[in-house]
Amino acid sequence: MSLSESCESVSQKRTLSSLLAGRVVKRPRQGDGERLQEAVLQLLEQEQDLLSLLREAENPNPLNHFSAESGESEQAVSQGIPSTIAGSLLVCELRRQATQLGVPLAAMSVKMVLERLTDITETQEVKEDKRRAILTSSQRVQLCALLESCRELQSHGAICPQLLWQEYRRDQRRPKLDVVYHLHLCNILTLKDILESDEGVRSWLVSQLKALCSWTPPQGEKEAKQVQQKVLSTVVGVLVGTGFQSRQEAAASQRRRSSLLCCSVMDDMLFWLLDTGDNSSTQQSAGSGAELWCQLFDASLCEVSASSEALQLFFTHSLTQTLTYKPRLTVSDAITLQNEWTFAKSNRLLTSLFRKLAVIFSVEQLLRHLQQVLETHEVNWKHVLCFISTLLVYNPRAQPSLRELLSRLLSSAFEGYDLENMITAFLLARQGALEGPAIFPSYSDWFKVSFGGGGVYHATSKKSLVFLLKFLSDLVPFEPPQYLKVHLLHPPYVPVKHRSLLMEYVSLAKTRLADLKESVEEMGLYGDVSGAAGAAAQPQCQAVQDVEKAISLFESTGRISATVMEASIFRRPYFLTRFLPALLKPRVLPVKADAWMSFIEALKKADKVPAAQFSSYVESCKRLRQQKRSVVDADAHDDPCQVLQFQLQELRQLVADGNEGETSAQLSRISHTLNVILPGHPDDLAGQKVIKLQTDTPQLPELHIKVVDMILRNFCQCTLDSSGANPPNKQNLWASAYVSTLLGNPQLLSSLLQRLWHLFHHQAPSLSAAHLLGLAAFVVHLHASVSHSPLAQMAPPLRAEPVPVAEALCSALVCNTNASMLFCVRFCVAAVCYGICRGDSLPQQPQQDYILSSLYKKLLYLIPRLLPEARRTLEDGPVGEHWEENNLRVWNSSTDTNSSWRKTACSLWRHPVFRQLQHLPQYQLLFTEWLSHELRVQRSEDALSDPERLEYQQWACLELYLPQPEEQGGCGGDMKRLCSHLLNAVMEQQLSEKSLGRLDVLHTGSCLPDILCRLQELVCEMELTSLSGTGQTHVCDFLFELASQRFSASESVNSQLSLQHTLDTWNRVLLALPSVSFIKVKTEGSRVTLDCDKLIQHVNQHQRKMCLPVGLLSFHLTSHFLRGVLCASLRCGRSGENFNKAWSQISIHCPLLLLSTAYWWERLSRIAVSLWSRLCDGETLPEQLQLLSDSQNWTCSLKKGQLLQIPSAPALVVAASLYSSWRGCAEDEQDLRAALNMLRTERDYREVLVLLLFLCVNSYLLALLYPQERSHQTSRSLCTQVLTVLVDSLDSDWLLIFKANEKCVVTMVTSAEFTRLMPWAFFSLLQQQRAELLHKVLCCPGFLNIAVSCYISLLQLCLDGHTPALITELPDSQTEEPSQILSQAKLFVLRAISQTSPTSLSSRQLSQLESQCAGLDPEVAAALSMHLDPHRLSPEMDFL
């Protein structure tokens, strides 16, 4: 067989590659190479198909179709066929055929490659799916092999890439980007070369890019998605690198042309993206192709093919093109439509584009470029304002930079009177305000700061003022009404002399509001006008807000605000048609008047509520109560709630991923949804508005509870997710942004606080550890946001002033039972651990912003109380030493479910940061605060047993606070200061309980007895140290000084009730302390005496004013003082003598104590005698005590009808004994009259009778004032009997008790207020006597003088309004009113004047009486002159 025949035969059975592969395995022999070459050439000279040859050269594994071949074949495949051999063979054949055909080799090669390319790309599969933009996987493999062969041809110079592209473009009007990408990737023909050589590239490249972006790979083709992304990113990288090279690189004309071409292509794609976004039906939807193109604006995708400089040029250019694309909207359009261009309402495609373009620049660079674009281009205002919103939402540092830009724009505007800068500043400020107070200050705040003060831009000249007002006037036709209202409520600063200019604008703005049917009269009273998104507030909503603000101010000040009073006069239409209907909305009235009812009542008293309207309101409220229906907010929009729930789920995923920018954007969308569900005004929080927090049972609408629970649950979940991955100091600012978003909705915030209060105060045990951690973090961030959050006013008010919301919530954490203490310590440990770790992540912000002082102080109280090991003194370690490890350890302990709260609390207690915080004043738990906590603990439910509590309290008092310096809240080693704190705390506790109506606290088991025991221990210790002669202040002086300070503070309140409460509380404390502590034992040389000056001063100044019954100390108080004097006298050498001296001093200077002792002596005698006998071994009673016993015995004998020698005791003692004996037996009038008649004949008894009458009159006056407690008949009968005896004995000394001087016994026994009411008792008593007795009374010397003086005093009392408010029922069942008493007293005085002899008064006395009456009652003065000195009225009478 010939060679040709053999070749032909072989060619029919085996391919060239298999033939070559089969021969590779044989061992070469000498001469084989030459023979092989000759055989190959002969073979190729046969009719070999070039395409088949090219396919075989492309196939790297031709044996893959013959998997059953022998192992030798597989070995041959593994060794491979060198591509250079295949390339050489192809080149040889191509050259041979090109020579035969007479065409260039390059042309022949191009023709062969294009035919093969067509064969690859135009398969049946591609023809069926014409929309497919990417080759299939098998096509890509064949294409890569083809291009590899092309590279071999190119290396042999057998193909021209430019010719290949020209021929390919002739066949393909729109080349596939996939083919172009592979040409570029294989470096056969780069995309840059195509851009420079192909003049029509723009005609197909843009359309192919759009098609490729819009194509969606079939499901399951992940490789196609990757190839799509690679193709696009490669093309974009080349376009950016070529089109935005530096000026030096683009100097050549060809490069300049390609650079412009690339810019044009990128601009076309950008405009396509923007058009797609504008044409989308909703702000969320957009074309998938445009979204894919937007994702390509990424520095990491472009930086491979483009330099950083080119990238910055490209992003700057794209931002400029976006801001200036289709500038069809005018400034007036922007002013009108701006509310619809907020971040939440903008298309997400546009906001994503802005975010991508801004990522490589700083905020300052972006705003500087924006200012440059605004100054040099016509802009698309929608895009500009959307860019500002996106920048503010995604970048927390944008707010101060934008405020600086606004300041520069305003300065430039007023310097050059530039309207463009002016309108730009207003639009940008309003856009920022539209995003809510968590993002940017409200428009009203910005306007007030920029134009409301004396140092603002326009305050320098009249020209600047005219410029501003003209600018505002030009805006009026286009302004939304809410901005006009801001300008009217907060007008720009205008000097007085230019006030007329402002009034022109005001008139124009009001006219515009009237045209918009936004009446000026319906503007709010307090300036909470929305300059924010959406339409202006409805008048009804604004009126409700005004009512709530007015009630809040009324509750805090007790007065109707001036704004309401002015509105009732100057804005009467709004007041009557809006404000009052909102105020008088019918509701079920509470049993006890609340602030709302009190405010209505105050307006009614001020004649601001029409009677008919008030009556209708009352009737409507009654009908509601009868129907027993509650007004419940039934607003339950399911769709917005479902949207919110979905958004919160997305937010949780974003927080877990740590995507800060997307988290901020999602929060902005959540804020928009919340404003839809719970409509509110973003300007509502301007100026620290006060939110009312109901601390009693909250009645939230069902919708509010649902929304609040969703938010709290989501925040707790986000906290757990983020904390599981990183500690707080490694997390981003998602939590702060979350809380700031919630602060932007006042209605939501109010419901949120209400719900949290209820959870903490009533449902604390039901909260899990996850809830506890999340809510603790929430409260921490509320505290960190205090600078832009409102205040909370608790109702009923636990504190007088509004407090930050976090502090208000902390007050819900009580520590009075075991369960509440455990929850409180766990919550506070979680919050402080979170705050310590979170504060380390922001070095520029003080760590204290994240640690609430109130929670920290609760830990200072609870941890030592519950953990005795924490009471040991710890040294404060340096904070910088291993601080990160300490933070991580304490945080891990707080989040570890297997760790107990005790372990976490101990770890936190030893933390250096925790220890060092105690050196800051706001974090120090003062002794007074410790006492307040301890006094609230209920002993029966305390976590400590009685011995444990005793041990803890003694440690706190003596080991912790006694040696602790005063500047750290301790006592500085001063025992007196320690006692004073204890005493003041006990009194404050009891006073607060009395004011709240909880008088049974002592019976509910509070720790008040324990604290009193500590006080008793310390007082006894002080008493012993004072006796040892250490030179310290005596405990008596110390105690009475404290009491005096308390009474002075109560008197400053100017409330009798407050003073009475203070006295009652002090007396309870006084009775709990040792009686001897109130008597001072004074040593003068060798003499030891008693000093009762402090006791006397205390009784006269304080006890006398408020004791009840008047003029009489209580039995227990009298007994305590008497026992104190008795016990103290034993410390002297001669106890009986010293007691007599001390009691004599008391008798002279303190008649109230003497009177009380005599009154109670029947009961006191047993105590005193027993005590004296026990202490003095049977010594006889002291003389002063014996006189008291003698007086008591004498009274008993007199009662039996035996008149003995009157004892030598003071008359007041005898009178008190008589009064005490006969007061309860007044019904036995005959025995009383007989006993008094026995005394009438004796001159020595008249002083006793006068004092007895004084005591009876006191009792009678008390019965007039307190009829429910006193027997009016009994008191009057006693007075009548004693008065009859005194009048019959012709003794007029009894009149002096009604006109007593300051040093009289009468004034030293009763209070000044009671003494002023004696004229009342005088006339009330005399007018009820028999005519016979009254006649005798009129005949008493000096009676008229006393009667006229009492009448003048009574008249003055009535004029001053000091008459008693109580009504006394007389025996005849008639009601005795003050006016009736006064008129009857006047008739009585006139009758007395007419029946009195003219000679009964001297001319001097007459003149004095006339002068007293002339100014108050001329009729009485004339009567005095007419009847007692008739000659002075008519001088002619003497002549006649």
PDB file of N, CA, C and O in Angstrom, residues 853 856-857 860 917-927 929 961 964-970:
ATOM      1  N   SER A 853     -27.133  57.449  86.355  1.00  0.00           N
ATOM      2  CA  SER A 853     -26.754  57.603  87.750  1.00  0.00           C
ATOM      3  C   SER A 853     -27.772  56.952  88.684  1.00  0.00           C
ATOM      4  O   SER A 853     -27.408  56.380  89.717  1.00  0.00           O
ATOM      5  N   TYR A 856     -27.129  53.242  88.676  1.00  0.00           N
ATOM      6  CA  TYR A 856     -25.862  52.993  89.359  1.00  0.00           C
ATOM      7  C   TYR A 856     -26.041  53.114  90.881  1.00  0.00           C
ATOM      8  O   TYR A 856     -25.528  52.299  91.652  1.00  0.00           O
ATOM      9  N   LYS A 857     -26.794  54.113  91.311  1.00  0.00           N
ATOM     10  CA  LYS A 857     -27.022  54.282  92.750  1.00  0.00           C
ATOM     11  C   LYS A 857     -27.841  53.123  93.324  1.00  0.00           C
ATOM     12  O   LYS A 857     -27.631  52.728  94.477  1.00  0.00           O
ATOM     13  N   LEU A 860     -25.417  50.545  94.083  1.00  0.00           N
ATOM     14  CA  LEU A 860     -24.670  50.875  95.296  1.00  0.00           C
ATOM     15  C   LEU A 860     -25.480  50.545  96.547  1.00  0.00           C
ATOM     16  O   LEU A 860     -24.912  50.237  97.606  1.00  0.00           O
ATOM     17  N   LEU A 917     -16.338  55.400  89.227  1.00  0.00           N
ATOM     18  CA  LEU A 917     -17.502  56.271  89.059  1.00  0.00           C
ATOM     19  C   LEU A 917     -17.983  56.848  90.383  1.00  0.00           C
ATOM     20  O   LEU A 917     -18.622  57.907  90.406  1.00  0.00           O
ATOM     21  N   GLN A 918     -17.690  56.157  91.490  1.00  0.00           N
ATOM     22  CA  GLN A 918     -18.145  56.648  92.791  1.00  0.00           C
ATOM     23  C   GLN A 918     -17.488  57.968  93.174  1.00  0.00           C
ATOM     24  O   GLN A 918     -17.966  58.654  94.079  1.00  0.00           O
ATOM     25  N   HIS A 919     -16.400  58.325  92.499  1.00  0.00           N
ATOM     26  CA  HIS A 919     -15.739  59.594  92.804  1.00  0.00           C
ATOM     27  C   HIS A 919     -16.423  60.783  92.137  1.00  0.00           C
ATOM     28  O   HIS A 919     -16.084  61.934  92.442  1.00  0.00           O
ATOM     29  N   LEU A 920     -17.336  60.509  91.222  1.00  0.00           N
ATOM     30  CA  LEU A 920     -18.069  61.590  90.568  1.00  0.00           C
ATOM     31  C   LEU A 920     -19.310  61.924  91.388  1.00  0.00           C
ATOM     32  O   LEU A 920     -20.023  61.026  91.836  1.00  0.00           O
ATOM     33  N   PRO A 921     -19.594  63.199  91.596  1.00  0.00           N
ATOM     34  CA  PRO A 921     -20.713  63.575  92.489  1.00  0.00           C
ATOM     35  C   PRO A 921     -22.046  62.984  92.074  1.00  0.00           C
ATOM     36  O   PRO A 921     -22.821  62.557  92.922  1.00  0.00           O
ATOM     37  N   GLN A 922     -22.332  62.943  90.763  1.00  0.00           N
ATOM     38  CA  GLN A 922     -23.641  62.477  90.344  1.00  0.00           C
ATOM     39  C   GLN A 922     -23.824  60.978  90.526  1.00  0.00           C
ATOM     40  O   GLN A 922     -24.947  60.467  90.444  1.00  0.00           O
ATOM     41  N   TYR A 923     -22.752  60.249  90.780  1.00  0.00           N
ATOM     42  CA  TYR A 923     -22.849  58.796  90.968  1.00  0.00           C
ATOM     43  C   TYR A 923     -22.670  58.383  92.427  1.00  0.00           C
ATOM     44  O   TYR A 923     -22.526  57.188  92.698  1.00  0.00           O
ATOM     45  N   GLN A 924     -22.678  59.316  93.330  1.00  0.00           N
ATOM     46  CA  GLN A 924     -22.506  58.991  94.740  1.00  0.00           C
ATOM     47  C   GLN A 924     -23.865  58.804  95.404  1.00  0.00           C
ATOM     48  O   GLN A 924     -24.738  59.659  95.294  1.00  0.00           O
ATOM     49  N   LEU A 925     -24.023  57.688  96.069  1.00  0.00           N
ATOM     50  CA  LEU A 925     -25.252  57.417  96.815  1.00  0.00           C
ATOM     51  C   LEU A 925     -25.147  58.102  98.176  1.00  0.00           C
ATOM     52  O   LEU A 925     -24.425  57.644  99.063  1.00  0.00           O
ATOM     53  N   LEU A 926     -25.834  59.213  98.319  1.00  0.00           N
ATOM     54  CA  LEU A 926     -25.775  59.971  99.561  1.00  0.00           C
ATOM     55  C   LEU A 926     -26.466  59.193 100.678  1.00  0.00           C
ATOM     56  O   LEU A 926     -27.302  58.316 100.442  1.00  0.00           O
ATOM     57  N   PHE A 927     -26.099  59.548 101.913  1.00  0.00           N
ATOM     58  CA  PHE A 927     -26.697  58.881 103.055  1.00  0.00           C
ATOM     59  C   PHE A 927     -28.205  59.110 103.093  1.00  0.00           C
ATOM     60  O   PHE A 927     -28.979  58.220 103.449  1.00  0.00           O
ATOM     61  N   GLU A 929     -30.134  59.446 100.521  1.00  0.00           N
ATOM     62  CA  GLU A 929     -30.739  58.570  99.523  1.00  0.00           C
ATOM     63  C   GLU A 929     -30.776  57.122 100.014  1.00  0.00           C
ATOM     64  O   GLU A 929     -31.741  56.393  99.759  1.00  0.00           O
ATOM     65  N   TYR A 961     -21.103  55.143 106.138  1.00  0.00           N
ATOM     66  CA  TYR A 961     -21.415  56.563 105.981  1.00  0.00           C
ATOM     67  C   TYR A 961     -20.866  57.451 107.097  1.00  0.00           C
ATOM     68  O   TYR A 961     -20.640  58.630 106.861  1.00  0.00           O
ATOM     69  N   GLN A 964     -17.274  58.236 106.107  1.00  0.00           N
ATOM     70  CA  GLN A 964     -17.148  58.707 104.723  1.00  0.00           C
ATOM     71  C   GLN A 964     -17.180  60.228 104.664  1.00  0.00           C
ATOM     72  O   GLN A 964     -17.983  60.868 105.336  1.00  0.00           O
ATOM     73  N   PRO A 965     -16.315  60.854 103.857  1.00  0.00           N
ATOM     74  CA  PRO A 965     -16.275  62.332 103.796  1.00  0.00           C
ATOM     75  C   PRO A 965     -17.613  62.917 103.342  1.00  0.00           C
ATOM     76  O   PRO A 965     -18.388  62.271 102.624  1.00  0.00           O
ATOM     77  N   GLU A 966     -17.843  64.148 103.751  1.00  0.00           N
ATOM     78  CA  GLU A 966     -19.101  64.808 103.408  1.00  0.00           C
ATOM     79  C   GLU A 966     -19.243  65.012 101.906  1.00  0.00           C
ATOM     80  O   GLU A 966     -20.341  64.872 101.351  1.00  0.00           O
ATOM     81  N   GLU A 967     -18.140  65.337 101.228  1.00  0.00           N
ATOM     82  CA  GLU A 967     -18.231  65.568  99.794  1.00  0.00           C
ATOM     83  C   GLU A 967     -18.574  64.302  99.026  1.00  0.00           C
ATOM     84  O   GLU A 967     -18.944  64.361  97.850  1.00  0.00           O
ATOM     85  N   GLN A 968     -18.474  63.139  99.651  1.00  0.00           N
ATOM     86  CA  GLN A 968     -18.855  61.885  99.030  1.00  0.00           C
ATOM     87  C   GLN A 968     -20.202  61.376  99.538  1.00  0.00           C
ATOM     88  O   GLN A 968     -20.558  60.219  99.324  1.00  0.00           O
ATOM     89  N   GLY A 969     -20.948  62.233 100.228  1.00  0.00           N
ATOM     90  CA  GLY A 969     -22.270  61.862 100.689  1.00  0.00           C
ATOM     91  C   GLY A 969     -22.312  61.287 102.082  1.00  0.00           C
ATOM     92  O   GLY A 969     -23.371  60.848 102.534  1.00  0.00           O
ATOM     93  N   GLY A 970     -21.178  61.254 102.802  1.00  0.00           N
ATOM     94  CA  GLY A 970     -21.139  60.698 104.144  1.00  0.00           C
ATOM     95  C   GLY A 970     -21.297  61.757 105.214  1.00  0.00           C
ATOM     96  O   GLY A 970     -21.803  62.860 104.969  1.00  0.00           O
TER      97      GLY A 970
END
